[in-house]
Amino acid sequence: MPSLKAIRTRITSVKNTQQITKAMKMVAAAKLRRAQEAATQSRPYSEKLETMVAHQLQRVDPSFSPLLKVPETQERCLVLVVSSDRGLCGGYNANLLREVEQSVEGQPGEFVFTTVGSKGFDHLKRREYTMETQVPMPTPQAAGQVARELSRDLQRRYLAGEFDRVVVAYMAFKSTMTQIPTLEQLLPLQHHDEPEGHAEGHEYVFEPNAVEIVGSLLPRLVEVRVLHALLEAGASELASRMTAMDSATRNASEVIDRLTLQMNRARQAQITTELMEIISGAEALNQ
Amino acid sequence: MRLQLVTPNRQVLDTEIEEVYAPGTQGEFGVLPQHVNFLTSLDTGALRYRTDGKDHWVAVSGGVAEVLADGVTILADSAELAEEIDLDAAKASAASAEAGLKEAEAGTPEATDLAAEFAWAETRQAVAART
C-alpha cells in the first residue's frame, strides 16, 4: 500500500488537473456560443444565394461558366481538410481524418491535400499523403477573409487546370453532442436541387446581363460554401473540446473519490498500528 | 413589400418598406411595389428605403439585388446601417486609403483594393452624415 503522503500528493495533482480541464471546458463553452452564433448568422446569406443561383441556372445555359463544367478526366483531386490547430478536443480530428482516408483509399487518380489547422496536416503527412500547404484555423471573425482567400486560390488553380475536382472535408455541426464528418464537392460547382421555385415562368430584367450576373454569383457561391465549412468546423471543434473536457473533469472526480477512500484506509491502518504499539508497550510494562 | 438585406456575416435588415433606392452597377435604381422581376449587380454606395413615411440610409458595397413580386432581396458584400457607422473609423480608413493610393502604382491589385476601400469609407461617411 502506498504511503499516506504519496496518496495526498496524488490527490493534489489530480485536483490541479481537474481545475485545468474545468477551465478549458468553460472557455470552450463560452467560445462555442459565439461560434454557433456566427454560423447561424451567416445562414440567411448562403441560403438566399443558393436559391438565387438555382433559379437562374434554370434559365441560363450552364455551359457558359467553366466553374460548372465537369472535366472529362478525373485524375487530380484536391482535398481541403478543415481540422484544428489545437488538440484536447476528443475524437474531433481523428474522426474527420478517418473519414477522409476511407473515402480516398482505393480511389483511382491522385489526391493532394491542403489543410486548415496543423493537426490534419501533421496526421496526413505522417501517413505519406501528398501535402500542400496549411493555414491556421481562423476565428469566426477572421473566417470571412480566410474563406475569400482560400476560395479565390482554389478557383484560380482549378481554372488553370491544376485539378479536375476540389473537395472540402469538415465536421458538420449538428448539436453539441454530435458532429458529423462531411465531404462536399466544391468544384466543379454542383448546385443543390432546388425546391419548386416561386419565380418559375416569370420574365426577368437583367442589368448588365444574365450571364455576367450569374457569372459573378458563382465565385461567391464557392466562397460562401468554404465559409460555411469553416464556421461549422469551428463550432464543431469547440463542442468537441467542451464534451471531452467535461468527461475529463468527471473522470478526475472519480479518481479523487477513489484516492480519498484509499487515503482514509491508509490513515485508519496507521492509527490502528500505532494503538497496537502503545497497547503492547503498556502491557509489557505491566508484567 | 419586403426588403431583406443580408451580408455573409449577418442579416442586416428584414422589414416592410414602401420603396427602396439602391446603387446598381448600371446606375441607381428605384423599386416601388409592382416592379418587374429584376436582377442586378451592386456598386458601392448609399441605399435608401422608406418605411412609415420615413427615410432610412444604409451604406452597401458589392453584391446583387433581386426584385421579385413579393419584395427585394439584397445580397451585399458589406452593409452598415447609418446609425451603426463609426464616423471616426470611416474617416481614418479614408485617409489611410488615400495616402496608400498615392504610393501605390496604378493598375496593380493593391491599388484596386485601396480604391475600393477609399470608396467604401467615403460612402460610409456620406451615409453617416444623413442621420
GROMACS .gro file of C-alpha atoms in nm:
model
  418
    1MET     CA    1   0.000   0.000   0.000
    2PRO     CA    2   0.137   0.347  -0.091
    3SER     CA    3   0.216   0.575   0.200
    4LEU     CA    4  -0.028   0.837   0.320
    5LYS     CA    5   0.194   1.113   0.193
    6ALA     CA    6   0.215   0.965  -0.158
    7ILE     CA    7  -0.163   0.942  -0.180
    8ARG     CA    8  -0.207   1.301  -0.061
    9THR     CA    9   0.036   1.424  -0.329
   10ARG     CA   10  -0.155   1.235  -0.597
   11ILE     CA   11  -0.486   1.380  -0.486
   12THR     CA   12  -0.345   1.733  -0.507
   13SER     CA   13  -0.207   1.668  -0.853
   14VAL     CA   14  -0.536   1.523  -0.981
   15LYS     CA   15  -0.718   1.821  -0.834
   16ASN     CA   16  -0.491   2.057  -1.024
   17THR     CA   17  -0.552   1.872  -1.347
   18GLN     CA   18  -0.924   1.884  -1.281
   19GLN     CA   19  -0.908   2.259  -1.236
   20ILE     CA   20  -0.744   2.293  -1.575
   21THR     CA   21  -0.991   2.069  -1.756
   22LYS     CA   22  -1.278   2.251  -1.587
   23ALA     CA   23  -1.142   2.589  -1.700
   24MET     CA   24  -1.090   2.461  -2.055
   25LYS     CA   25  -1.447   2.336  -2.060
   26MET     CA   26  -1.580   2.675  -1.953
   27VAL     CA   27  -1.370   2.858  -2.210
   28ALA     CA   28  -1.483   2.622  -2.487
   29ALA     CA   29  -1.847   2.665  -2.383
   30ALA     CA   30  -1.822   3.044  -2.395
   31LYS     CA   31  -1.646   3.039  -2.731
   32LEU     CA   32  -1.889   2.783  -2.866
   33ARG     CA   33  -2.179   3.019  -2.810
   34ARG     CA   34  -2.008   3.282  -3.023
   35ALA     CA   35  -1.906   3.032  -3.291
   36GLN     CA   36  -2.258   2.897  -3.313
   37GLU     CA   37  -2.393   3.249  -3.343
   38ALA     CA   38  -2.155   3.324  -3.629
   39ALA     CA   39  -2.265   3.006  -3.807
   40THR     CA   40  -2.634   3.088  -3.765
   41GLN     CA   41  -2.590   3.447  -3.876
   42SER     CA   42  -2.420   3.351  -4.198
   43ARG     CA   43  -2.700   3.111  -4.286
   44PRO     CA   44  -2.954   3.356  -4.442
   45TYR     CA   45  -2.695   3.478  -4.691
   46SER     CA   46  -2.590   3.134  -4.806
   47GLU     CA   47  -2.949   3.010  -4.827
   48LYS     CA   48  -3.057   3.308  -5.035
   49LEU     CA   49  -2.757   3.280  -5.261
   50GLU     CA   50  -2.817   2.908  -5.316
   51THR     CA   51  -3.179   2.964  -5.420
   52MET     CA   52  -3.088   3.263  -5.635
   53VAL     CA   53  -2.827   3.063  -5.824
   54ALA     CA   54  -3.057   2.762  -5.856
   55HIS     CA   55  -3.330   2.987  -6.001
   56GLN     CA   56  -3.101   3.150  -6.251
   57LEU     CA   57  -2.936   2.828  -6.364
   58GLN     CA   58  -3.275   2.715  -6.489
   59ARG     CA   59  -3.285   2.997  -6.737
   60VAL     CA   60  -2.924   3.032  -6.847
   61ASP     CA   61  -2.733   2.761  -7.024
   62PRO     CA   62  -2.482   2.635  -6.763
   63SER     CA   63  -2.213   2.573  -7.022
   64PHE     CA   64  -2.112   2.940  -7.015
   65SER     CA   65  -1.919   2.904  -6.690
   66PRO     CA   66  -1.605   2.691  -6.659
   67LEU     CA   67  -1.683   2.653  -6.287
   68LEU     CA   68  -1.985   2.440  -6.375
   69LYS     CA   69  -1.830   2.230  -6.647
   70VAL     CA   70  -1.738   1.877  -6.544
   71PRO     CA   71  -1.388   1.788  -6.669
   72GLU     CA   72  -1.355   1.481  -6.889
   73THR     CA   73  -1.085   1.325  -6.676
   74GLN     CA   74  -1.089   1.270  -6.300
   75GLU     CA   75  -0.720   1.240  -6.235
   76ARG     CA   76  -0.615   1.502  -5.988
   77CYS     CA   77  -0.828   1.583  -5.688
   78LEU     CA   78  -0.755   1.844  -5.425
   79VAL     CA   79  -0.898   1.785  -5.079
   80LEU     CA   80  -0.930   2.080  -4.844
   81VAL     CA   81  -0.938   1.936  -4.492
   82VAL     CA   82  -1.065   2.164  -4.218
   83SER     CA   83  -0.906   2.033  -3.897
   84SER     CA   84  -0.793   2.212  -3.581
   85ASP     CA   85  -0.469   2.367  -3.461
   86ARG     CA   86  -0.504   2.253  -3.104
   87GLY     CA   87  -0.563   1.913  -2.952
   88LEU     CA   88  -0.753   1.818  -2.638
   89CYS     CA   89  -1.076   1.805  -2.831
   90GLY     CA   90  -1.159   1.436  -2.808
   91GLY     CA   91  -1.200   1.246  -3.132
   92TYR     CA   92  -1.260   1.557  -3.340
   93ASN     CA   93  -0.959   1.533  -3.573
   94ALA     CA   94  -0.938   1.153  -3.562
   95ASN     CA   95  -1.298   1.106  -3.674
   96LEU     CA   96  -1.267   1.352  -3.958
   97LEU     CA   97  -0.936   1.218  -4.082
   98ARG     CA   98  -1.056   0.858  -4.067
   99GLU     CA   99  -1.349   0.952  -4.289
  100VAL     CA  100  -1.118   1.137  -4.529
  101GLU     CA  101  -0.875   0.846  -4.553
  102GLN     CA  102  -1.156   0.597  -4.608
  103SER     CA  103  -1.305   0.798  -4.891
  104VAL     CA  104  -0.967   0.836  -5.060
  105GLU     CA  105  -0.849   0.479  -5.009
  106GLY     CA  106  -0.860   0.271  -5.324
  107GLN     CA  107  -0.996   0.554  -5.537
  108PRO     CA  108  -0.835   0.596  -5.878
  109GLY     CA  109  -0.646   0.914  -5.951
  110GLU     CA  110  -0.415   1.131  -5.749
  111PHE     CA  111  -0.513   1.305  -5.429
  112VAL     CA  112  -0.347   1.618  -5.298
  113PHE     CA  113  -0.426   1.761  -4.956
  114THR     CA  114  -0.424   2.109  -4.823
  115THR     CA  115  -0.541   2.172  -4.468
  116VAL     CA  116  -0.677   2.432  -4.238
  117GLY     CA  117  -0.530   2.362  -3.896
  118SER     CA  118  -0.200   2.189  -3.828
  119LYS     CA  119  -0.340   1.867  -3.675
  120GLY     CA  120  -0.477   1.746  -4.006
  121PHE     CA  121  -0.161   1.842  -4.187
  122ASP     CA  122   0.069   1.655  -3.948
  123HIS     CA  123  -0.150   1.348  -3.943
  124LEU     CA  124  -0.182   1.315  -4.320
  125LYS     CA  125   0.184   1.390  -4.369
  126ARG     CA  126   0.279   1.107  -4.134
  127ARG     CA  127   0.065   0.877  -4.350
  128GLU     CA  128   0.270   0.989  -4.650
  129TYR     CA  129  -0.005   1.157  -4.846
  130THR     CA  130   0.087   1.433  -5.088
  131MET     CA  131   0.062   1.750  -4.885
  132GLU     CA  132   0.044   2.106  -4.998
  133THR     CA  133   0.004   2.389  -4.755
  134GLN     CA  134  -0.167   2.456  -4.429
  135VAL     CA  135  -0.329   2.770  -4.294
  136PRO     CA  136  -0.418   2.819  -3.929
  137MET     CA  137  -0.780   2.771  -3.827
  138PRO     CA  138  -0.937   3.120  -3.821
  139THR     CA  139  -1.157   3.269  -3.550
  140PRO     CA  140  -1.521   3.330  -3.653
  141GLN     CA  141  -1.438   3.698  -3.708
  142ALA     CA  142  -1.149   3.623  -3.942
  143ALA     CA  143  -1.325   3.335  -4.121
  144GLY     CA  144  -1.469   3.560  -4.394
  145GLN     CA  145  -1.128   3.684  -4.501
  146VAL     CA  146  -0.973   3.336  -4.496
  147ALA     CA  147  -1.267   3.190  -4.690
  148ARG     CA  148  -1.226   3.458  -4.955
  149GLU     CA  149  -0.853   3.394  -4.999
  150LEU     CA  150  -0.892   3.017  -4.998
  151SER     CA  151  -1.178   3.011  -5.247
  152ARG     CA  152  -1.004   3.254  -5.481
  153ASP     CA  153  -0.691   3.046  -5.476
  154LEU     CA  154  -0.883   2.721  -5.532
  155GLN     CA  155  -1.081   2.866  -5.823
  156ARG     CA  156  -0.776   3.015  -5.988
  157ARG     CA  157  -0.590   2.685  -5.976
  158TYR     CA  158  -0.895   2.484  -6.078
  159LEU     CA  159  -0.948   2.706  -6.380
  160ALA     CA  160  -0.580   2.679  -6.466
  161GLY     CA  161  -0.635   2.303  -6.495
  162GLU     CA  162  -0.423   2.202  -6.197
  163PHE     CA  163  -0.710   1.992  -6.061
  164ASP     CA  164  -1.012   1.813  -6.200
  165ARG     CA  165  -1.200   1.820  -5.875
  166VAL     CA  166  -1.189   2.006  -5.544
  167VAL     CA  167  -1.346   1.862  -5.232
  168VAL     CA  168  -1.382   2.013  -4.886
  169ALA     CA  169  -1.388   1.791  -4.574
  170TYR     CA  170  -1.511   1.924  -4.243
  171MET     CA  171  -1.705   1.834  -3.931
  172ALA     CA  172  -2.064   1.943  -3.974
  173PHE     CA  173  -2.214   2.076  -3.654
  174LYS     CA  174  -2.539   1.901  -3.567
  175SER     CA  175  -2.551   1.957  -3.193
  176THR     CA  176  -2.314   1.989  -2.900
  177MET     CA  177  -2.309   1.611  -2.873
  178THR     CA  178  -2.291   1.515  -3.242
  179GLN     CA  179  -2.066   1.635  -3.519
  180ILE     CA  180  -2.067   1.454  -3.849
  181PRO     CA  181  -1.764   1.422  -4.078
  182THR     CA  182  -1.874   1.559  -4.416
  183LEU     CA  183  -1.716   1.563  -4.761
  184GLU     CA  184  -1.856   1.809  -5.011
  185GLN     CA  185  -1.760   1.873  -5.369
  186LEU     CA  186  -1.666   2.238  -5.425
  187LEU     CA  187  -1.555   2.233  -5.788
  188PRO     CA  188  -1.689   2.174  -6.045
  189LEU     CA  189  -1.973   2.356  -5.882
  190GLN     CA  190  -2.282   2.147  -5.821
  191HIS     CA  191  -2.596   2.333  -5.742
  192HIS     CA  192  -2.829   2.183  -5.488
  193ASP     CA  193  -3.159   2.059  -5.619
  194GLU     CA  194  -3.396   2.340  -5.580
  195PRO     CA  195  -3.743   2.331  -5.436
  196GLU     CA  196  -4.028   2.432  -5.668
  197GLY     CA  197  -3.931   2.788  -5.748
  198HIS     CA  198  -4.172   3.074  -5.696
  199ALA     CA  199  -4.006   3.269  -5.977
  200GLU     CA  200  -4.089   2.993  -6.220
  201GLY     CA  201  -4.215   3.116  -6.553
  202HIS     CA  202  -4.160   3.483  -6.477
  203GLU     CA  203  -3.952   3.700  -6.701
  204TYR     CA  204  -3.654   3.879  -6.558
  205VAL     CA  205  -3.483   4.203  -6.643
  206PHE     CA  206  -3.106   4.178  -6.604
  207GLU     CA  207  -2.855   4.454  -6.556
  208PRO     CA  208  -2.598   4.432  -6.711
  209ASN     CA  209  -2.693   4.083  -6.846
  210ALA     CA  210  -2.782   3.737  -6.722
  211VAL     CA  211  -2.452   3.566  -6.799
  212GLU     CA  212  -2.245   3.834  -6.632
  213ILE     CA  213  -2.456   3.842  -6.317
  214VAL     CA  214  -2.481   3.466  -6.279
  215GLY     CA  215  -2.110   3.450  -6.359
  216SER     CA  216  -2.042   3.683  -6.068
  217LEU     CA  217  -2.268   3.482  -5.838
  218LEU     CA  218  -2.085   3.152  -5.888
  219PRO     CA  219  -1.750   3.252  -5.733
  220ARG     CA  220  -1.947   3.394  -5.440
  221LEU     CA  221  -2.120   3.060  -5.401
  222VAL     CA  222  -1.785   2.881  -5.376
  223GLU     CA  223  -1.669   3.135  -5.120
  224VAL     CA  224  -1.985   3.100  -4.914
  225ARG     CA  225  -1.953   2.722  -4.911
  226VAL     CA  226  -1.594   2.745  -4.789
  227LEU     CA  227  -1.702   2.995  -4.524
  228HIS     CA  228  -1.983   2.764  -4.420
  229ALA     CA  229  -1.736   2.476  -4.381
  230LEU     CA  230  -1.500   2.693  -4.172
  231LEU     CA  231  -1.772   2.819  -3.939
  232GLU     CA  232  -1.928   2.477  -3.890
  233ALA     CA  233  -1.588   2.322  -3.824
  234GLY     CA  234  -1.509   2.596  -3.573
  235ALA     CA  235  -1.829   2.528  -3.381
  236SER     CA  236  -1.773   2.151  -3.400
  237GLU     CA  237  -1.419   2.181  -3.265
  238LEU     CA  238  -1.533   2.379  -2.963
  239ALA     CA  239  -1.828   2.148  -2.899
  240SER     CA  240  -1.595   1.851  -2.918
  241ARG     CA  241  -1.349   2.013  -2.678
  242MET     CA  242  -1.624   2.103  -2.438
  243THR     CA  243  -1.756   1.746  -2.427
  244ALA     CA  244  -1.405   1.600  -2.395
  245MET     CA  245  -1.311   1.835  -2.113
  246ASP     CA  246  -1.639   1.772  -1.938
  247SER     CA  247  -1.581   1.398  -1.927
  248ALA     CA  248  -1.217   1.457  -1.823
  249THR     CA  249  -1.341   1.666  -1.531
  250ARG     CA  250  -1.583   1.392  -1.433
  251ASN     CA  251  -1.314   1.126  -1.458
  252ALA     CA  252  -1.092   1.336  -1.233
  253SER     CA  253  -1.370   1.347  -0.973
  254GLU     CA  254  -1.391   0.970  -0.980
  255VAL     CA  255  -1.016   0.933  -0.938
  256ILE     CA  256  -1.021   1.176  -0.646
  257ASP     CA  257  -1.301   0.981  -0.478
  258ARG     CA  258  -1.110   0.657  -0.515
  259LEU     CA  259  -0.788   0.807  -0.385
  260THR     CA  260  -0.964   0.968  -0.089
  261LEU     CA  261  -1.104   0.629   0.007
  262GLN     CA  262  -0.758   0.478  -0.018
  263MET     CA  263  -0.613   0.760   0.188
  264ASN     CA  264  -0.869   0.713   0.465
  265ARG     CA  265  -0.798   0.343   0.473
  266ALA     CA  266  -0.425   0.409   0.496
  267ARG     CA  267  -0.478   0.656   0.777
  268GLN     CA  268  -0.703   0.411   0.962
  269ALA     CA  269  -0.440   0.140   0.923
  270GLN     CA  270  -0.173   0.373   1.054
  271ILE     CA  271  -0.380   0.464   1.362
  272THR     CA  272  -0.452   0.101   1.431
  273THR     CA  273  -0.084   0.016   1.411
  274GLU     CA  274   0.006   0.300   1.647
  275LEU     CA  275  -0.258   0.191   1.900
  276MET     CA  276  -0.132  -0.164   1.888
  277GLU     CA  277   0.219  -0.042   1.957
  278ILE     CA  278   0.110   0.170   2.252
  279ILE     CA  279  -0.105  -0.104   2.400
  280SER     CA  280   0.158  -0.372   2.365
  281GLY     CA  281   0.416  -0.131   2.514
  282ALA     CA  282   0.189  -0.070   2.816
  283GLU     CA  283   0.122  -0.443   2.854
  284ALA     CA  284   0.493  -0.511   2.857
  285LEU     CA  285   0.544  -0.258   3.141
  286ASN     CA  286   0.260  -0.409   3.350
  287GLN     CA  287   0.414  -0.754   3.352
  288MET     CA  288  -4.316   4.499  -5.000
  289ARG     CA  289  -4.043   4.327  -4.805
  290LEU     CA  290  -3.679   4.430  -4.802
  291GLN     CA  291  -3.418   4.176  -4.697
  292LEU     CA  292  -3.059   4.286  -4.677
  293VAL     CA  293  -2.804   4.021  -4.588
  294THR     CA  294  -2.425   4.004  -4.583
  295PRO     CA  295  -2.213   3.692  -4.537
  296ASN     CA  296  -2.178   3.784  -4.168
  297ARG     CA  297  -2.535   3.862  -4.072
  298GLN     CA  298  -2.885   3.961  -4.166
  299VAL     CA  299  -2.882   4.341  -4.166
  300LEU     CA  300  -3.245   4.417  -4.248
  301ASP     CA  301  -3.570   4.229  -4.284
  302THR     CA  302  -3.851   4.480  -4.289
  303GLU     CA  303  -4.166   4.601  -4.464
  304ILE     CA  304  -4.097   4.901  -4.686
  305GLU     CA  305  -4.276   5.133  -4.925
  306GLU     CA  306  -3.990   5.198  -5.163
  307VAL     CA  307  -3.615   5.148  -5.195
  308TYR     CA  308  -3.337   5.310  -5.399
  309ALA     CA  309  -3.011   5.123  -5.444
  310PRO     CA  310  -2.682   5.176  -5.627
  311GLY     CA  311  -2.669   4.932  -5.923
  312THR     CA  312  -2.355   4.897  -6.129
  313GLN     CA  313  -2.550   5.041  -6.423
  314GLY     CA  314  -2.673   5.339  -6.220
  315GLU     CA  315  -2.904   5.391  -5.928
  316PHE     CA  316  -3.243   5.221  -5.946
  317GLY     CA  317  -3.562   5.258  -5.750
  318VAL     CA  318  -3.812   4.986  -5.663
  319LEU     CA  319  -4.177   5.051  -5.589
  320PRO     CA  320  -4.442   4.780  -5.543
  321GLN     CA  321  -4.541   4.602  -5.867
  322HIS     CA  322  -4.187   4.625  -6.000
  323VAL     CA  323  -4.092   4.385  -6.279
  324ASN     CA  324  -3.865   4.090  -6.182
  325PHE     CA  325  -3.519   4.230  -6.188
  326LEU     CA  326  -3.165   4.112  -6.111
  327THR     CA  327  -2.868   4.344  -6.098
  328SER     CA  328  -2.520   4.367  -5.953
  329LEU     CA  329  -2.450   4.636  -5.695
  330ASP     CA  330  -2.190   4.906  -5.666
  331THR     CA  331  -2.054   5.073  -5.354
  332GLY     CA  332  -2.296   5.344  -5.249
  333ALA     CA  333  -2.586   5.459  -5.038
  334LEU     CA  334  -2.910   5.264  -5.022
  335ARG     CA  335  -3.225   5.446  -4.914
  336TYR     CA  336  -3.550   5.285  -4.813
  337ARG     CA  337  -3.877   5.436  -4.694
  338THR     CA  338  -4.087   5.283  -4.426
  339ASP     CA  339  -4.383   5.451  -4.250
  340GLY     CA  340  -4.310   5.765  -4.447
  341LYS     CA  341  -3.958   5.791  -4.304
  342ASP     CA  342  -3.633   5.756  -4.498
  343HIS     CA  343  -3.351   5.535  -4.375
  344TRP     CA  344  -2.999   5.512  -4.513
  345VAL     CA  345  -2.762   5.219  -4.540
  346ALA     CA  346  -2.410   5.204  -4.681
  347VAL     CA  347  -2.378   4.899  -4.907
  348SER     CA  348  -2.094   4.760  -5.114
  349GLY     CA  349  -2.087   4.493  -5.383
  350GLY     CA  350  -2.319   4.200  -5.435
  351VAL     CA  351  -2.650   4.155  -5.613
  352ALA     CA  352  -3.010   4.266  -5.577
  353GLU     CA  353  -3.306   4.056  -5.680
  354VAL     CA  354  -3.652   4.208  -5.717
  355LEU     CA  355  -3.944   3.967  -5.717
  356ALA     CA  356  -4.318   4.016  -5.680
  357ASP     CA  357  -4.307   3.986  -5.301
  358GLY     CA  358  -4.009   4.209  -5.236
  359VAL     CA  359  -3.644   4.291  -5.273
  360THR     CA  360  -3.355   4.069  -5.164
  361ILE     CA  361  -3.012   4.225  -5.149
  362LEU     CA  362  -2.702   4.012  -5.101
  363ALA     CA  363  -2.432   4.266  -5.027
  364ASP     CA  364  -2.063   4.203  -4.960
  365SER     CA  365  -2.081   4.453  -4.676
  366ALA     CA  366  -2.351   4.676  -4.535
  367GLU     CA  367  -2.378   4.915  -4.242
  368LEU     CA  368  -2.685   5.098  -4.120
  369ALA     CA  369  -2.642   5.474  -4.096
  370GLU     CA  370  -2.674   5.469  -3.716
  371GLU     CA  371  -2.413   5.191  -3.681
  372ILE     CA  372  -2.139   5.365  -3.872
  373ASP     CA  373  -1.834   5.468  -3.676
  374LEU     CA  374  -1.761   5.806  -3.835
  375ASP     CA  375  -1.411   5.840  -3.690
  376ALA     CA  376  -1.313   5.494  -3.811
  377ALA     CA  377  -1.452   5.572  -4.158
  378LYS     CA  378  -1.255   5.898  -4.170
  379ALA     CA  379  -0.936   5.727  -4.059
  380SER     CA  380  -0.975   5.450  -4.315
  381ALA     CA  381  -1.047   5.703  -4.592
  382ALA     CA  382  -0.731   5.896  -4.501
  383SER     CA  383  -0.510   5.588  -4.487
  384ALA     CA  384  -0.650   5.453  -4.815
  385GLU     CA  385  -0.595   5.789  -4.983
  386ALA     CA  386  -0.237   5.804  -4.858
  387GLY     CA  387  -0.181   5.447  -4.975
  388LEU     CA  388  -0.325   5.528  -5.318
  389LYS     CA  389  -0.066   5.798  -5.373
  390GLU     CA  390   0.210   5.548  -5.307
  391ALA     CA  391   0.059   5.256  -5.499
  392GLU     CA  392   0.118   5.201  -5.865
  393ALA     CA  393  -0.197   5.249  -6.072
  394GLY     CA  394  -0.350   4.931  -6.212
  395THR     CA  395  -0.199   4.692  -5.956
  396PRO     CA  396  -0.433   4.477  -5.744
  397GLU     CA  397  -0.323   4.674  -5.434
  398ALA     CA  398  -0.431   4.998  -5.598
  399THR     CA  399  -0.770   4.849  -5.687
  400ASP     CA  400  -0.817   4.727  -5.330
  401LEU     CA  401  -0.721   5.065  -5.190
  402ALA     CA  402  -0.955   5.246  -5.429
  403ALA     CA  403  -1.238   5.016  -5.318
  404GLU     CA  404  -1.150   5.079  -4.954
  405PHE     CA  405  -1.149   5.451  -5.016
  406ALA     CA  406  -1.489   5.441  -5.190
  407TRP     CA  407  -1.634   5.234  -4.906
  408ALA     CA  408  -1.501   5.477  -4.643
  409GLU     CA  409  -1.636   5.776  -4.836
  410THR     CA  410  -1.976   5.612  -4.873
  411ARG     CA  411  -1.993   5.536  -4.504
  412GLN     CA  412  -1.911   5.899  -4.422
  413ALA     CA  413  -2.178   6.024  -4.663
  414VAL     CA  414  -2.438   5.786  -4.520
  415ALA     CA  415  -2.347   5.867  -4.160
  416ALA     CA  416  -2.393   6.238  -4.242
  417ARG     CA  417  -2.758   6.165  -4.331
  418THR     CA  418  -2.860   6.080  -3.977
   0.00000   0.00000   0.00000
